[in-house]
GROMACS .gro file of C-alpha atoms in nm:
model
  233
    1MET     CA    1   6.157 -10.286 -11.597
    2ARG     CA    2   5.858 -10.361 -11.374
    3GLU     CA    3   6.047 -10.644 -11.206
    4ILE     CA    4   6.359 -10.430 -11.166
    5SER     CA    5   6.153 -10.159 -10.995
    6ARG     CA    6   6.050 -10.409 -10.726
    7GLU     CA    7   6.405 -10.504 -10.631
    8THR     CA    8   6.537 -10.383 -10.295
    9ASP     CA    9   6.876 -10.555 -10.321
   10PRO     CA   10   7.126 -10.378 -10.552
   11GLN     CA   11   7.303 -10.704 -10.637
   12ALA     CA   12   6.980 -10.872 -10.746
   13MET     CA   13   6.877 -10.562 -10.942
   14VAL     CA   14   7.206 -10.555 -11.134
   15ALA     CA   15   7.178 -10.926 -11.216
   16ARG     CA   16   6.823 -10.884 -11.347
   17TYR     CA   17   6.921 -10.578 -11.550
   18GLY     CA   18   7.222 -10.757 -11.701
   19SER     CA   19   7.007 -11.051 -11.805
   20GLY     CA   20   6.761 -10.821 -11.977
   21MET     CA   21   7.032 -10.623 -12.154
   22GLN     CA   22   7.186 -10.940 -12.295
   23ARG     CA   23   6.863 -10.998 -12.485
   24ILE     CA   24   6.867 -10.641 -12.621
   25ALA     CA   25   7.236 -10.605 -12.707
   26ARG     CA   26   7.436 -10.922 -12.768
   27ARG     CA   27   7.771 -10.957 -12.599
   28ASP     CA   28   8.012 -11.246 -12.560
   29ARG     CA   29   8.195 -11.111 -12.256
   30LEU     CA   30   8.131 -10.850 -11.989
   31VAL     CA   31   8.368 -10.704 -11.732
   32ALA     CA   32   8.266 -10.432 -11.485
   33LEU     CA   33   8.532 -10.215 -11.320
   34SER     CA   34   8.547  -9.972 -11.030
   35ARG     CA   35   8.803  -9.738 -10.881
   36ARG     CA   36   8.575  -9.613 -10.604
   37GLY     CA   37   8.774  -9.562 -10.284
   38LEU     CA   38   9.104  -9.649 -10.452
   39GLU     CA   39   9.405  -9.437 -10.544
   40ALA     CA   40   9.518  -9.441 -10.907
   41PRO     CA   41   9.626  -9.661 -11.071
   42ARG     CA   42   9.445  -9.922 -10.859
   43TYR     CA   43   9.109 -10.066 -10.965
   44ARG     CA   44   8.882 -10.362 -10.898
   45ILE     CA   45   8.694 -10.599 -11.124
   46THR     CA   46   8.344 -10.601 -10.975
   47ARG     CA   47   8.164 -10.831 -11.221
   48SER     CA   48   8.247 -11.078 -11.492
   49ASP     CA   49   8.045 -11.341 -11.673
   50LEU     CA   50   8.352 -11.566 -11.645
   51TRP     CA   51   8.285 -11.609 -11.273
   52SER     CA   52   8.084 -11.911 -11.169
   53THR     CA   53   7.966 -11.728 -10.856
   54ALA     CA   54   7.891 -11.356 -10.844
   55VAL     CA   55   8.051 -11.143 -10.572
   56ASP     CA   56   7.847 -10.868 -10.409
   57PRO     CA   57   8.072 -10.558 -10.445
   58TRP     CA   58   7.883 -10.372 -10.171
   59LYS     CA   59   7.898 -10.647  -9.910
   60ASP     CA   60   8.224 -10.825  -9.999
   61PRO     CA   61   8.460 -10.580 -10.172
   62GLU     CA   62   8.762 -10.759 -10.024
   63ARG     CA   63   8.680 -11.065 -10.238
   64LEU     CA   64   8.708 -10.872 -10.564
   65PRO     CA   65   9.023 -10.897 -10.782
   66GLU     CA   66   9.230 -10.581 -10.746
   67PHE     CA   67   9.509 -10.465 -10.980
   68ASP     CA   68   9.739 -10.168 -11.025
   69ARG     CA   69   9.820 -10.206 -11.395
   70GLY     CA   70   9.693 -10.353 -11.720
   71VAL     CA   71   9.467 -10.263 -12.011
   72LEU     CA   72   9.150 -10.261 -11.801
   73GLY     CA   73   9.302 -10.009 -11.561
   74GLU     CA   74   9.415  -9.788 -11.849
   75LEU     CA   75   9.066  -9.790 -11.998
   76LEU     CA   76   8.899  -9.713 -11.665
   77HIS     CA   77   9.131  -9.431 -11.565
   78ALA     CA   78   9.110  -9.279 -11.913
   79GLY     CA   79   8.735  -9.252 -11.849
   80GLU     CA   80   8.632  -9.246 -12.215
   81ALA     CA   81   8.356  -9.417 -12.411
   82ARG     CA   82   8.529  -9.601 -12.694
   83VAL     CA   83   8.475  -9.855 -12.967
   84ILE     CA   84   8.774 -10.089 -12.999
   85GLU     CA   85   8.743 -10.261 -13.337
   86HIS     CA   86   9.055 -10.477 -13.307
   87LEU     CA   87   9.119 -10.589 -12.951
   88SER     CA   88   9.474 -10.691 -12.867
   89VAL     CA   89   9.595 -10.751 -12.511
   90PRO     CA   90   9.943 -10.878 -12.408
   91GLU     CA   91   9.950 -11.222 -12.251
   92ASP     CA   92  10.134 -11.088 -11.949
   93ASP     CA   93   9.850 -10.846 -11.871
   94PRO     CA   94   9.725 -10.923 -11.516
   95ALA     CA   95   9.368 -10.949 -11.648
   96ALA     CA   96   9.449 -11.120 -11.979
   97GLU     CA   97   9.204 -11.405 -11.910
   98TYR     CA   98   8.911 -11.163 -11.930
   99PHE     CA   99   9.002 -11.072 -12.291
  100ARG     CA  100   9.094 -11.417 -12.417
  101GLY     CA  101   8.910 -11.510 -12.736
  102MET     CA  102   8.759 -11.162 -12.781
  103GLY     CA  103   8.815 -10.953 -13.095
  104SER     CA  104   8.637 -10.622 -13.028
  105ALA     CA  105   8.499 -10.419 -12.739
  106ILE     CA  106   8.321 -10.104 -12.629
  107THR     CA  107   8.398  -9.919 -12.306
  108VAL     CA  108   8.104  -9.760 -12.123
  109PRO     CA  109   8.200  -9.521 -11.841
  110THR     CA  110   7.953  -9.419 -11.571
  111TRP     CA  111   7.983  -9.088 -11.388
  112ASP     CA  112   7.934  -9.015 -11.019
  113ASP     CA  113   7.954  -8.648 -10.913
  114GLY     CA  114   8.123  -8.573 -11.244
  115GLU     CA  115   8.391  -8.842 -11.211
  116VAL     CA  116   8.421  -9.174 -11.388
  117LEU     CA  117   8.436  -9.419 -11.099
  118ASN     CA  118   8.297  -9.723 -11.281
  119MET     CA  119   8.310  -9.870 -11.629
  120VAL     CA  120   8.157 -10.160 -11.817
  121VAL     CA  121   8.361 -10.326 -12.091
  122MET     CA  122   8.151 -10.534 -12.330
  123MET     CA  123   8.320 -10.759 -12.585
  124ARG     CA  124   8.239 -10.970 -12.888
  125ARG     CA  125   8.441 -11.249 -13.040
  126GLU     CA  126   8.468 -11.105 -13.389
  127PRO     CA  127   8.683 -10.801 -13.474
  128GLY     CA  128   8.475 -10.501 -13.571
  129GLY     CA  129   8.181 -10.642 -13.376
  130TYR     CA  130   8.057 -10.303 -13.256
  131ARG     CA  131   7.942 -10.003 -13.458
  132PRO     CA  132   8.010  -9.648 -13.335
  133GLU     CA  133   7.638  -9.567 -13.339
  134GLU     CA  134   7.578  -9.830 -13.069
  135LEU     CA  135   7.789  -9.639 -12.818
  136PRO     CA  136   7.564  -9.341 -12.724
  137GLN     CA  137   7.270  -9.561 -12.632
  138ALA     CA  138   7.492  -9.791 -12.426
  139VAL     CA  139   7.634  -9.493 -12.234
  140TRP     CA  140   7.291  -9.342 -12.165
  141MET     CA  141   7.141  -9.669 -12.045
  142ALA     CA  142   7.440  -9.759 -11.828
  143ASN     CA  143   7.442  -9.420 -11.656
  144LEU     CA  144   7.068  -9.411 -11.594
  145PHE     CA  145   7.081  -9.759 -11.444
  146GLY     CA  146   7.396  -9.674 -11.250
  147ARG     CA  147   7.220  -9.377 -11.091
  148ALA     CA  148   6.920  -9.593 -10.999
  149THR     CA  149   7.151  -9.851 -10.842
  150ARG     CA  150   7.339  -9.585 -10.648
  151ASN     CA  151   7.011  -9.443 -10.515
  152LEU     CA  152   6.904  -9.790 -10.400
  153VAL     CA  153   7.237  -9.843 -10.222
  154LEU     CA  154   7.200  -9.506 -10.047
  155ARG     CA  155   6.841  -9.584  -9.949
  156ASN     CA  156   6.946  -9.913  -9.793
  157GLN     CA  157   7.230  -9.740  -9.608
  158LEU     CA  158   6.985  -9.479  -9.478
  159ASP     CA  159   6.743  -9.749  -9.362
  160ALA     CA  160   7.027  -9.927  -9.180
  161ALA     CA  161   7.135  -9.600  -9.016
  162TYR     CA  162   6.779  -9.534  -8.898
  163ALA     CA  163   6.757  -9.888  -8.761
  164ARG     CA  164   7.075  -9.833  -8.558
  165LEU     CA  165   6.948  -9.495  -8.440
  166ASP     CA  166   6.617  -9.650  -8.335
  167GLU     CA  167   6.797  -9.912  -8.126
  168GLU     CA  168   7.008  -9.644  -7.956
  169LEU     CA  169   6.705  -9.426  -7.890
  170GLN     CA  170   6.521  -9.719  -7.733
  171VAL     CA  171   6.807  -9.759  -7.487
  172VAL     CA  172   6.809  -9.386  -7.409
  173ALA     CA  173   6.431  -9.382  -7.372
  174ARG     CA  174   6.445  -9.670  -7.121
  175ILE     CA  175   6.708  -9.484  -6.920
  176GLN     CA  176   6.500  -9.168  -6.928
  177ARG     CA  177   6.191  -9.356  -6.810
  178ASP     CA  178   6.391  -9.502  -6.520
  179ILE     CA  179   6.513  -9.155  -6.423
  180ALA     CA  180   6.176  -8.984  -6.470
  181PRO     CA  181   5.896  -9.241  -6.496
  182VAL     CA  182   5.584  -9.142  -6.684
  183GLY     CA  183   5.332  -9.030  -6.430
  184PRO     CA  184   5.132  -8.737  -6.297
  185GLY     CA  185   5.420  -8.500  -6.370
  186LEU     CA  186   5.345  -8.525  -6.742
  187CYS     CA  187   5.042  -8.364  -6.895
  188ARG     CA  188   4.784  -8.594  -7.051
  189GLU     CA  189   4.892  -8.512  -7.408
  190ASP     CA  190   5.256  -8.589  -7.331
  191ARG     CA  191   5.165  -8.914  -7.151
  192ASP     CA  192   4.979  -9.019  -7.466
  193VAL     CA  193   5.288  -8.953  -7.679
  194VAL     CA  194   5.508  -9.160  -7.446
  195ASN     CA  195   5.258  -9.445  -7.428
  196ASP     CA  196   5.233  -9.449  -7.808
  197ILE     CA  197   5.606  -9.502  -7.849
  198ASN     CA  198   5.609  -9.775  -7.586
  199HIS     CA  199   5.369  -9.976  -7.802
  200GLN     CA  200   5.484  -9.874  -8.150
  201THR     CA  201   5.577 -10.174  -8.366
  202THR     CA  202   5.481 -10.055  -8.714
  203GLY     CA  203   5.603  -9.785  -8.951
  204SER     CA  204   5.942  -9.721  -9.102
  205ASN     CA  205   6.262  -9.700  -8.901
  206ALA     CA  206   6.268  -9.327  -8.973
  207ASP     CA  207   5.913  -9.283  -8.837
  208ARG     CA  208   5.994  -9.471  -8.518
  209SER     CA  209   6.320  -9.282  -8.466
  210CYS     CA  210   6.149  -8.946  -8.509
  211THR     CA  211   5.880  -9.047  -8.261
  212ARG     CA  212   6.138  -9.158  -8.006
  213ILE     CA  213   6.319  -8.827  -8.041
  214ARG     CA  214   5.986  -8.654  -7.971
  215VAL     CA  215   5.946  -8.867  -7.657
  216LEU     CA  216   6.288  -8.765  -7.530
  217GLU     CA  217   6.202  -8.402  -7.596
  218VAL     CA  218   5.873  -8.440  -7.405
  219ILE     CA  219   6.034  -8.610  -7.106
  220SER     CA  220   6.323  -8.363  -7.094
  221ALA     CA  221   6.090  -8.063  -7.115
  222ASP     CA  222   5.863  -8.191  -6.839
  223ARG     CA  223   6.158  -8.281  -6.618
  224GLN     CA  224   6.287  -7.927  -6.659
  225CYS     CA  225   5.946  -7.786  -6.570
  226LEU     CA  226   5.929  -8.002  -6.258
  227THR     CA  227   6.280  -7.891  -6.160
  228ASN     CA  228   6.189  -7.526  -6.210
  229ASP     CA  229   5.872  -7.570  -6.003
  230ARG     CA  230   6.071  -7.721  -5.717
  231ASP     CA  231   6.327  -7.440  -5.738
  232VAL     CA  232   6.050  -7.180  -5.719
  233ALA     CA  233   5.887  -7.356  -5.426
   0.00000   0.00000   0.00000
């Protein structure tokens, strides 16, 4: 868990978690599903240990297999945690290859805002390979990890948004400086704030963006004061 806590890439974190879970709870096959952003009955397979190369579902969702029927879709849209003691899938199922050679399975749904948007299906070769008492722990662990992964994805999206905002604010700040250069019109305290942002290279994107917003407020306020003074004169 210590190593997982250091990960900043959701894809790497999921891979590390999956490797650790394999040592705790044996499985012979794993398939992860998602219906996020899709209308029923459509769904995507987001992970499978049959794949020689993993696909990042956050960066390359268009590369993921997508279906509108089949046993996997029925399990996902049902949204239930289940133990399947005797697994039987028709050969014409669009995802039949993911079940081939497997005799039993458990379905582990994960909730997001009260909805089952994702599911993990774990399988073993032998029929009756899973006991009902294994299911609650699997559901708890999957949902706790799913929430942690979701939080990491949101944090990365927030960082990226702040980075874009910082770039835009730099452009605006340069325009503002061209229109109203820093000079005697600004009080000493405000000149210090502006000079600080001109040389700021450290801190988070959020910190730099907030500072740039403060600069724009300072410049705008002083420009308004200068305009008012001229109007009075």
